mmCIF file with all atom_site columns, C-alpha atoms in Angstrom:
data_model
loop_
_atom_site.group_PDB
_atom_site.id
_atom_site.type_symbol
_atom_site.label_atom_id
_atom_site.label_alt_id
_atom_site.label_comp_id
_atom_site.label_asym_id
_atom_site.label_entity_id
_atom_site.label_seq_id
_atom_site.pdbx_PDB_ins_code
_atom_site.Cartn_x
_atom_site.Cartn_y
_atom_site.Cartn_z
_atom_site.occupancy
_atom_site.B_iso_or_equiv
_atom_site.pdbx_formal_charge
_atom_site.auth_seq_id
_atom_site.auth_comp_id
_atom_site.auth_asym_id
_atom_site.auth_atom_id
_atom_site.pdbx_PDB_model_num
ATOM 1   C CA . MET A 1 1   ? 175.163 33.212 194.033 1.00 0.00 ? 1   MET A CA 1
ATOM 2   C CA . GLY A 1 2   ? 178.975 34.595 193.493 1.00 0.00 ? 2   GLY A CA 1
ATOM 3   C CA . GLN A 1 3   ? 179.842 31.685 196.589 1.00 0.00 ? 3   GLN A CA 1
ATOM 4   C CA . VAL A 1 4   ? 183.269 29.925 196.168 1.00 0.00 ? 4   VAL A CA 1
ATOM 5   C CA . VAL A 1 5   ? 181.883 26.468 196.046 1.00 0.00 ? 5   VAL A CA 1
ATOM 6   C CA . CYS A 1 6   ? 185.594 24.515 195.707 1.00 0.00 ? 6   CYS A CA 1
ATOM 7   C CA . ASN A 1 7   ? 188.142 26.166 197.424 1.00 0.00 ? 7   ASN A CA 1
ATOM 8   C CA . CYS A 1 8   ? 190.399 24.324 194.325 1.00 0.00 ? 8   CYS A CA 1
ATOM 9   C CA . VAL A 1 9   ? 189.664 27.246 192.173 1.00 0.00 ? 9   VAL A CA 1
ATOM 10  C CA . ASN A 1 10  ? 191.027 29.550 194.871 1.00 0.00 ? 10  ASN A CA 1
ATOM 11  C CA . PRO A 1 11  ? 192.716 27.698 197.182 1.00 0.00 ? 11  PRO A CA 1
ATOM 12  C CA . GLY A 1 12  ? 193.949 30.940 199.379 1.00 0.00 ? 12  GLY A CA 1
ATOM 13  C CA . GLU A 1 13  ? 197.670 32.447 199.771 1.00 0.00 ? 13  GLU A CA 1
ATOM 14  C CA . ASP A 1 14  ? 200.413 30.382 200.036 1.00 0.00 ? 14  ASP A CA 1
ATOM 15  C CA . GLN A 1 15  ? 198.884 27.184 200.648 1.00 0.00 ? 15  GLN A CA 1
ATOM 16  C CA . TYR A 1 16  ? 200.650 25.762 197.170 1.00 0.00 ? 16  TYR A CA 1
ATOM 17  C CA . TYR A 1 17  ? 203.998 28.140 197.251 1.00 0.00 ? 17  TYR A CA 1
ATOM 18  C CA . LYS A 1 18  ? 205.285 28.414 200.875 1.00 0.00 ? 18  LYS A CA 1
ATOM 19  C CA . ASP A 1 19  ? 207.036 31.581 201.372 1.00 0.00 ? 19  ASP A CA 1
ATOM 20  C CA . ASP A 1 20  ? 210.884 30.641 201.796 1.00 0.00 ? 20  ASP A CA 1
ATOM 21  C CA . ARG A 1 21  ? 210.889 32.301 205.179 1.00 0.00 ? 21  ARG A CA 1
ATOM 22  C CA . THR A 1 22  ? 208.412 29.667 206.242 1.00 0.00 ? 22  THR A CA 1
ATOM 23  C CA . THR A 1 23  ? 210.897 26.900 204.584 1.00 0.00 ? 23  THR A CA 1
ATOM 24  C CA . ASP A 1 24  ? 213.715 28.114 206.124 1.00 0.00 ? 24  ASP A CA 1
ATOM 25  C CA . ASN A 1 25  ? 212.125 28.796 209.556 1.00 0.00 ? 25  ASN A CA 1
ATOM 26  C CA . SER A 1 26  ? 210.768 25.158 209.048 1.00 0.00 ? 26  SER A CA 1
ATOM 27  C CA . ASN A 1 27  ? 214.108 23.673 207.789 1.00 0.00 ? 27  ASN A CA 1
ATOM 28  C CA . ALA A 1 28  ? 216.211 25.223 210.782 1.00 0.00 ? 28  ALA A CA 1
ATOM 29  C CA . LYS A 1 29  ? 213.788 23.861 213.550 1.00 0.00 ? 29  LYS A CA 1
ATOM 30  C CA . ALA A 1 30  ? 214.352 20.519 211.661 1.00 0.00 ? 30  ALA A CA 1
ATOM 31  C CA . LEU A 1 31  ? 218.251 20.736 211.917 1.00 0.00 ? 31  LEU A CA 1
ATOM 32  C CA . ALA A 1 32  ? 217.732 21.602 215.474 1.00 0.00 ? 32  ALA A CA 1
ATOM 33  C CA . ARG A 1 33  ? 216.502 18.559 216.951 1.00 0.00 ? 33  ARG A CA 1
ATOM 34  C CA . PHE A 1 34  ? 218.597 16.201 214.448 1.00 0.00 ? 34  PHE A CA 1
ATOM 35  C CA . LYS A 1 35  ? 221.513 17.701 216.156 1.00 0.00 ? 35  LYS A CA 1
ATOM 36  C CA . THR A 1 36  ? 220.002 17.730 219.600 1.00 0.00 ? 36  THR A CA 1
ATOM 37  C CA . GLN A 1 37  ? 219.200 13.517 218.166 1.00 0.00 ? 37  GLN A CA 1
ATOM 38  C CA . LEU A 1 38  ? 223.124 13.337 217.115 1.00 0.00 ? 38  LEU A CA 1
ATOM 39  C CA . LYS A 1 39  ? 224.727 14.559 220.369 1.00 0.00 ? 39  LYS A CA 1
ATOM 40  C CA . SER A 1 40  ? 223.115 10.817 221.507 1.00 0.00 ? 40  SER A CA 1
ATOM 41  C CA . GLY A 1 41  ? 223.712 9.128  218.142 1.00 0.00 ? 41  GLY A CA 1
ATOM 42  C CA . VAL A 1 42  ? 221.901 7.311  215.785 1.00 0.00 ? 42  VAL A CA 1
ATOM 43  C CA . SER A 1 43  ? 221.507 3.680  215.255 1.00 0.00 ? 43  SER A CA 1
ATOM 44  C CA . VAL A 1 44  ? 222.562 2.182  211.625 1.00 0.00 ? 44  VAL A CA 1
ATOM 45  C CA . VAL A 1 45  ? 223.653 -0.913 209.920 1.00 0.00 ? 45  VAL A CA 1
ATOM 46  C CA . LYS A 1 46  ? 227.269 -0.260 208.084 1.00 0.00 ? 46  LYS A CA 1
ATOM 47  C CA . PHE A 1 47  ? 227.799 -1.810 204.875 1.00 0.00 ? 47  PHE A CA 1
ATOM 48  C CA . SER A 1 48  ? 231.360 -2.507 204.010 1.00 0.00 ? 48  SER A CA 1
ATOM 49  C CA . ALA A 1 49  ? 233.358 -4.461 201.006 1.00 0.00 ? 49  ALA A CA 1
ATOM 50  C CA . SER A 1 50  ? 235.765 -6.260 203.088 1.00 0.00 ? 50  SER A CA 1
ATOM 51  C CA . LEU A 1 51  ? 234.054 -6.136 207.046 1.00 0.00 ? 51  LEU A CA 1
ATOM 52  C CA . PRO A 1 52  ? 231.190 -8.618 208.050 1.00 0.00 ? 52  PRO A CA 1
ATOM 53  C CA . PRO A 1 53  ? 227.589 -5.788 208.306 1.00 0.00 ? 53  PRO A CA 1
ATOM 54  C CA . SER A 1 54  ? 228.033 -4.315 212.067 1.00 0.00 ? 54  SER A CA 1
ATOM 55  C CA . LYS A 1 55  ? 225.939 -1.650 214.041 1.00 0.00 ? 55  LYS A CA 1
ATOM 56  C CA . ILE A 1 56  ? 227.101 1.318  214.719 1.00 0.00 ? 56  ILE A CA 1
ATOM 57  C CA . THR A 1 57  ? 226.035 4.483  215.966 1.00 0.00 ? 57  THR A CA 1
ATOM 58  C CA . ILE A 1 58  ? 226.571 8.027  214.584 1.00 0.00 ? 58  ILE A CA 1
ATOM 59  C CA . VAL A 1 59  ? 227.870 10.936 217.138 1.00 0.00 ? 59  VAL A CA 1
ATOM 60  C CA . MET A 1 60  ? 228.329 14.392 216.078 1.00 0.00 ? 60  MET A CA 1
ATOM 61  C CA . ARG A 1 61  ? 230.880 15.283 218.426 1.00 0.00 ? 61  ARG A CA 1
ATOM 62  C CA . SER A 1 62  ? 232.395 19.475 218.979 1.00 0.00 ? 62  SER A CA 1
ATOM 63  C CA . THR A 1 63  ? 236.061 20.252 218.851 1.00 0.00 ? 63  THR A CA 1
ATOM 64  C CA . GLY A 1 64  ? 236.007 24.009 219.374 1.00 0.00 ? 64  GLY A CA 1
ATOM 65  C CA . ARG A 1 65  ? 235.878 25.150 215.559 1.00 0.00 ? 65  ARG A CA 1
ATOM 66  C CA . THR A 1 66  ? 234.740 22.346 214.076 1.00 0.00 ? 66  THR A CA 1
ATOM 67  C CA . GLU A 1 67  ? 231.818 19.385 214.555 1.00 0.00 ? 67  GLU A CA 1
ATOM 68  C CA . GLU A 1 68  ? 233.029 15.735 213.615 1.00 0.00 ? 68  GLU A CA 1
ATOM 69  C CA . LEU A 1 69  ? 231.283 13.265 212.785 1.00 0.00 ? 69  LEU A CA 1
ATOM 70  C CA . VAL A 1 70  ? 232.415 9.577  215.233 1.00 0.00 ? 70  VAL A CA 1
ATOM 71  C CA . PHE A 1 71  ? 231.316 6.456  213.974 1.00 0.00 ? 71  PHE A CA 1
ATOM 72  C CA . GLU A 1 72  ? 231.049 4.838  217.484 1.00 0.00 ? 72  GLU A CA 1
ATOM 73  C CA . GLY A 1 73  ? 231.090 0.608  217.812 1.00 0.00 ? 73  GLY A CA 1
ATOM 74  C CA . ALA A 1 74  ? 232.839 0.698  213.794 1.00 0.00 ? 74  ALA A CA 1
ATOM 75  C CA . ASP A 1 75  ? 235.405 -2.426 213.363 1.00 0.00 ? 75  ASP A CA 1
ATOM 76  C CA . PRO A 1 76  ? 238.734 -0.182 214.464 1.00 0.00 ? 76  PRO A CA 1
ATOM 77  C CA . ALA A 1 77  ? 240.464 -1.566 211.189 1.00 0.00 ? 77  ALA A CA 1
ATOM 78  C CA . ASP A 1 78  ? 237.706 0.185  208.847 1.00 0.00 ? 78  ASP A CA 1
ATOM 79  C CA . GLN A 1 79  ? 239.405 3.323  207.436 1.00 0.00 ? 79  GLN A CA 1
ATOM 80  C CA . GLU A 1 80  ? 236.286 4.524  206.068 1.00 0.00 ? 80  GLU A CA 1
ATOM 81  C CA . CYS A 1 81  ? 234.802 4.919  209.439 1.00 0.00 ? 81  CYS A CA 1
ATOM 82  C CA . SER A 1 82  ? 237.605 7.472  210.760 1.00 0.00 ? 82  SER A CA 1
ATOM 83  C CA . THR A 1 83  ? 236.454 10.764 212.566 1.00 0.00 ? 83  THR A CA 1
ATOM 84  C CA . ARG A 1 84  ? 236.070 13.407 210.105 1.00 0.00 ? 84  ARG A CA 1
ATOM 85  C CA . PRO A 1 85  ? 235.062 16.970 210.030 1.00 0.00 ? 85  PRO A CA 1
ATOM 86  C CA . LEU A 1 86  ? 231.056 17.532 209.030 1.00 0.00 ? 86  LEU A CA 1
ATOM 87  C CA . THR A 1 87  ? 232.428 19.289 205.252 1.00 0.00 ? 87  THR A CA 1
ATOM 88  C CA . ASN A 1 88  ? 234.180 16.494 204.060 1.00 0.00 ? 88  ASN A CA 1
ATOM 89  C CA . PHE A 1 89  ? 231.191 15.086 203.551 1.00 0.00 ? 89  PHE A CA 1
ATOM 90  C CA . LYS A 1 90  ? 228.143 14.412 201.386 1.00 0.00 ? 90  LYS A CA 1
ATOM 91  C CA . ILE A 1 91  ? 224.814 11.963 201.556 1.00 0.00 ? 91  ILE A CA 1
ATOM 92  C CA . ARG A 1 92  ? 222.801 10.498 198.740 1.00 0.00 ? 92  ARG A CA 1
ATOM 93  C CA . ARG A 1 93  ? 220.400 7.872  198.794 1.00 0.00 ? 93  ARG A CA 1
ATOM 94  C CA . ALA A 1 94  ? 220.659 4.108  197.822 1.00 0.00 ? 94  ALA A CA 1
ATOM 95  C CA . THR A 1 95  ? 218.349 4.753  194.912 1.00 0.00 ? 95  THR A CA 1
ATOM 96  C CA . ASP A 1 96  ? 219.788 7.775  193.394 1.00 0.00 ? 96  ASP A CA 1
ATOM 97  C CA . PRO A 1 97  ? 222.215 6.470  190.592 1.00 0.00 ? 97  PRO A CA 1
ATOM 98  C CA . ASP A 1 98  ? 225.548 4.936  191.062 1.00 0.00 ? 98  ASP A CA 1
ATOM 99  C CA . PRO A 1 99  ? 227.993 7.620  189.922 1.00 0.00 ? 99  PRO A CA 1
ATOM 100 C CA . ASP A 1 100 ? 230.571 5.219  188.754 1.00 0.00 ? 100 ASP A CA 1
ATOM 101 C CA . VAL A 1 101 ? 228.200 2.547  186.919 1.00 0.00 ? 101 VAL A CA 1
ATOM 102 C CA . LYS A 1 102 ? 225.042 4.956  186.107 1.00 0.00 ? 102 LYS A CA 1
ATOM 103 C CA . HIS A 1 103 ? 222.575 2.274  185.015 1.00 0.00 ? 103 HIS A CA 1
ATOM 104 C CA . PHE A 1 104 ? 222.834 0.844  188.966 1.00 0.00 ? 104 PHE A CA 1
ATOM 105 C CA . ALA A 1 105 ? 221.345 2.903  192.085 1.00 0.00 ? 105 ALA A CA 1
ATOM 106 C CA . GLY A 1 106 ? 223.432 2.808  195.328 1.00 0.00 ? 106 GLY A CA 1
ATOM 107 C CA . THR A 1 107 ? 226.983 1.074  195.540 1.00 0.00 ? 107 THR A CA 1
ATOM 108 C CA . LYS A 1 108 ? 228.219 -1.761 194.642 1.00 0.00 ? 108 LYS A CA 1
ATOM 109 C CA . VAL A 1 109 ? 228.494 -2.838 198.477 1.00 0.00 ? 109 VAL A CA 1
ATOM 110 C CA . LEU A 1 110 ? 224.766 -2.240 198.896 1.00 0.00 ? 110 LEU A CA 1
ATOM 111 C CA . ARG A 1 111 ? 223.650 -3.979 195.941 1.00 0.00 ? 111 ARG A CA 1
ATOM 112 C CA . ASP A 1 112 ? 225.646 -7.199 197.118 1.00 0.00 ? 112 ASP A CA 1
ATOM 113 C CA . ASN A 1 113 ? 224.355 -6.815 200.824 1.00 0.00 ? 113 ASN A CA 1
ATOM 114 C CA . ILE A 1 114 ? 220.968 -5.486 201.102 1.00 0.00 ? 114 ILE A CA 1
ATOM 115 C CA . ASP A 1 115 ? 217.416 -6.602 200.000 1.00 0.00 ? 115 ASP A CA 1
ATOM 116 C CA . PRO A 1 116 ? 216.634 -4.588 197.015 1.00 0.00 ? 116 PRO A CA 1
ATOM 117 C CA . ARG A 1 117 ? 212.630 -4.238 198.725 1.00 0.00 ? 117 ARG A CA 1
ATOM 118 C CA . ASP A 1 118 ? 215.396 -2.649 201.221 1.00 0.00 ? 118 ASP A CA 1
ATOM 119 C CA . ALA A 1 119 ? 216.656 -0.110 199.769 1.00 0.00 ? 119 ALA A CA 1
ATOM 120 C CA . MET A 1 120 ? 214.540 2.872  200.999 1.00 0.00 ? 120 MET A CA 1
ATOM 121 C CA . LYS A 1 121 ? 216.456 2.049  204.390 1.00 0.00 ? 121 LYS A CA 1
ATOM 122 C CA . ALA A 1 122 ? 219.797 2.874  203.299 1.00 0.00 ? 122 ALA A CA 1
ATOM 123 C CA . PHE A 1 123 ? 221.808 5.448  201.967 1.00 0.00 ? 123 PHE A CA 1
ATOM 124 C CA . ILE A 1 124 ? 225.438 6.382  201.427 1.00 0.00 ? 124 ILE A CA 1
ATOM 125 C CA . PHE A 1 125 ? 227.746 8.567  202.747 1.00 0.00 ? 125 PHE A CA 1
ATOM 126 C CA . GLU A 1 126 ? 230.490 10.064 200.274 1.00 0.00 ? 126 GLU A CA 1
ATOM 127 C CA . VAL A 1 127 ? 233.394 11.312 201.857 1.00 0.00 ? 127 VAL A CA 1
ATOM 128 C CA . LYS A 1 128 ? 236.660 13.061 200.455 1.00 0.00 ? 128 LYS A CA 1
ATOM 129 C CA . ASP A 1 129 ? 239.386 12.062 202.628 1.00 0.00 ? 129 ASP A CA 1
ATOM 130 C CA . THR A 1 130 ? 241.481 14.956 202.126 1.00 0.00 ? 130 THR A CA 1
ATOM 131 C CA . THR A 1 131 ? 244.613 12.884 203.669 1.00 0.00 ? 131 THR A CA 1
ATOM 132 C CA . ALA A 1 132 ? 244.481 9.932  200.940 1.00 0.00 ? 132 ALA A CA 1
ATOM 133 C CA . GLY A 1 133 ? 243.141 12.389 198.298 1.00 0.00 ? 133 GLY A CA 1
ATOM 134 C CA . VAL A 1 134 ? 240.453 9.800  197.460 1.00 0.00 ? 134 VAL A CA 1
ATOM 135 C CA . LYS A 1 135 ? 236.775 9.545  197.752 1.00 0.00 ? 135 LYS A CA 1
ATOM 136 C CA . LEU A 1 136 ? 235.236 6.949  199.958 1.00 0.00 ? 136 LEU A CA 1
ATOM 137 C CA . ASN A 1 137 ? 231.631 5.664  200.368 1.00 0.00 ? 137 ASN A CA 1
ATOM 138 C CA . ILE A 1 138 ? 230.022 5.089  203.626 1.00 0.00 ? 138 ILE A CA 1
ATOM 139 C CA . ASN A 1 139 ? 227.269 2.912  203.446 1.00 0.00 ? 139 ASN A CA 1
ATOM 140 C CA . VAL A 1 140 ? 224.489 2.432  206.075 1.00 0.00 ? 140 VAL A CA 1
ATOM 141 C CA . GLN A 1 141 ? 220.913 1.211  206.376 1.00 0.00 ? 141 GLN A CA 1
ATOM 142 C CA . ALA A 1 142 ? 218.375 2.719  209.076 1.00 0.00 ? 142 ALA A CA 1
ATOM 143 C CA . GLU A 1 143 ? 216.308 0.400  211.225 1.00 0.00 ? 143 GLU A CA 1
ATOM 144 C CA . SER A 1 144 ? 213.243 1.700  208.905 1.00 0.00 ? 144 SER A CA 1
ATOM 145 C CA . GLU A 1 145 ? 212.206 3.984  205.645 1.00 0.00 ? 145 GLU A CA 1
ATOM 146 C CA . ASN A 1 146 ? 211.019 6.723  208.064 1.00 0.00 ? 146 ASN A CA 1
ATOM 147 C CA . ASP A 1 147 ? 213.857 6.795  209.880 1.00 0.00 ? 147 ASP A CA 1
ATOM 148 C CA . ALA A 1 148 ? 216.340 6.655  206.897 1.00 0.00 ? 148 ALA A CA 1
ATOM 149 C CA . GLU A 1 149 ? 214.189 9.757  205.388 1.00 0.00 ? 149 GLU A CA 1
ATOM 150 C CA . LYS A 1 150 ? 214.629 11.681 208.752 1.00 0.00 ? 150 LYS A CA 1
ATOM 151 C CA . MET A 1 151 ? 218.964 10.947 209.004 1.00 0.00 ? 151 MET A CA 1
ATOM 152 C CA . ILE A 1 152 ? 219.069 11.871 205.396 1.00 0.00 ? 152 ILE A CA 1
ATOM 153 C CA . ILE A 1 153 ? 216.836 15.231 205.611 1.00 0.00 ? 153 ILE A CA 1
ATOM 154 C CA . GLY A 1 154 ? 219.103 15.938 208.716 1.00 0.00 ? 154 GLY A CA 1
ATOM 155 C CA . PHE A 1 155 ? 222.190 15.214 207.510 1.00 0.00 ? 155 PHE A CA 1
ATOM 156 C CA . ARG A 1 156 ? 221.784 17.185 203.761 1.00 0.00 ? 156 ARG A CA 1
ATOM 157 C CA . LEU A 1 157 ? 220.689 19.908 206.317 1.00 0.00 ? 157 LEU A CA 1
ATOM 158 C CA . LEU A 1 158 ? 223.652 19.682 208.476 1.00 0.00 ? 158 LEU A CA 1
ATOM 159 C CA . PHE A 1 159 ? 226.180 19.591 205.796 1.00 0.00 ? 159 PHE A CA 1
ATOM 160 C CA . ALA A 1 160 ? 224.951 22.286 204.040 1.00 0.00 ? 160 ALA A CA 1
ATOM 161 C CA . GLU A 1 161 ? 225.431 24.289 206.993 1.00 0.00 ? 161 GLU A CA 1
ATOM 162 C CA . ALA A 1 162 ? 229.171 23.495 207.796 1.00 0.00 ? 162 ALA A CA 1
ATOM 163 C CA . LYS A 1 163 ? 230.133 24.205 204.296 1.00 0.00 ? 163 LYS A CA 1
ATOM 164 C CA . LYS A 1 164 ? 227.976 27.352 204.551 1.00 0.00 ? 164 LYS A CA 1
ATOM 165 C CA . ALA A 1 165 ? 229.907 28.156 208.004 1.00 0.00 ? 165 ALA A CA 1
ATOM 166 C CA . GLN A 1 166 ? 233.249 27.396 206.201 1.00 0.00 ? 166 GLN A CA 1
ATOM 167 C CA . GLY A 1 167 ? 232.569 29.903 203.407 1.00 0.00 ? 167 GLY A CA 1
ATOM 168 C CA . ARG A 1 168 ? 232.088 32.639 206.068 1.00 0.00 ? 168 ARG A CA 1
ATOM 169 C CA . GLU A 1 169 ? 235.583 32.074 207.999 1.00 0.00 ? 169 GLU A CA 1
#
């Protein structure tokens, strides 16, 4: 009689609550895979208020002490896509609230350019342009929701690592 009939009462150690070291190890592996992918680049469609949608490739390049994002295939006139260090970037989903218009999601550019059913494929790079002292948004859409999810997680880990490394210098 004293047998456990259902494992839901005593689910076992660490089934619901992962150890922080396990999570850190998992994040490190995901980040390493994403960095490898970024060396050859990830393809997205970029949307702009003043230019037609264009397919670009986002590549990470190392310039000695800093790592930068390069937007290959972007229109040369597109100032949003100039090369910048990783520490200048943040990322958010197109389904997250618009910081400028709280009762809408994404950005005006995305709302004007994509079907709402495709919002899970889109995300926004928020860029701190230190030369002009302004915040820019780079609006992009991945091929699929799965690709977008992997990119969002990868970029979040990448930007967090860059900011952490900058704090150590």
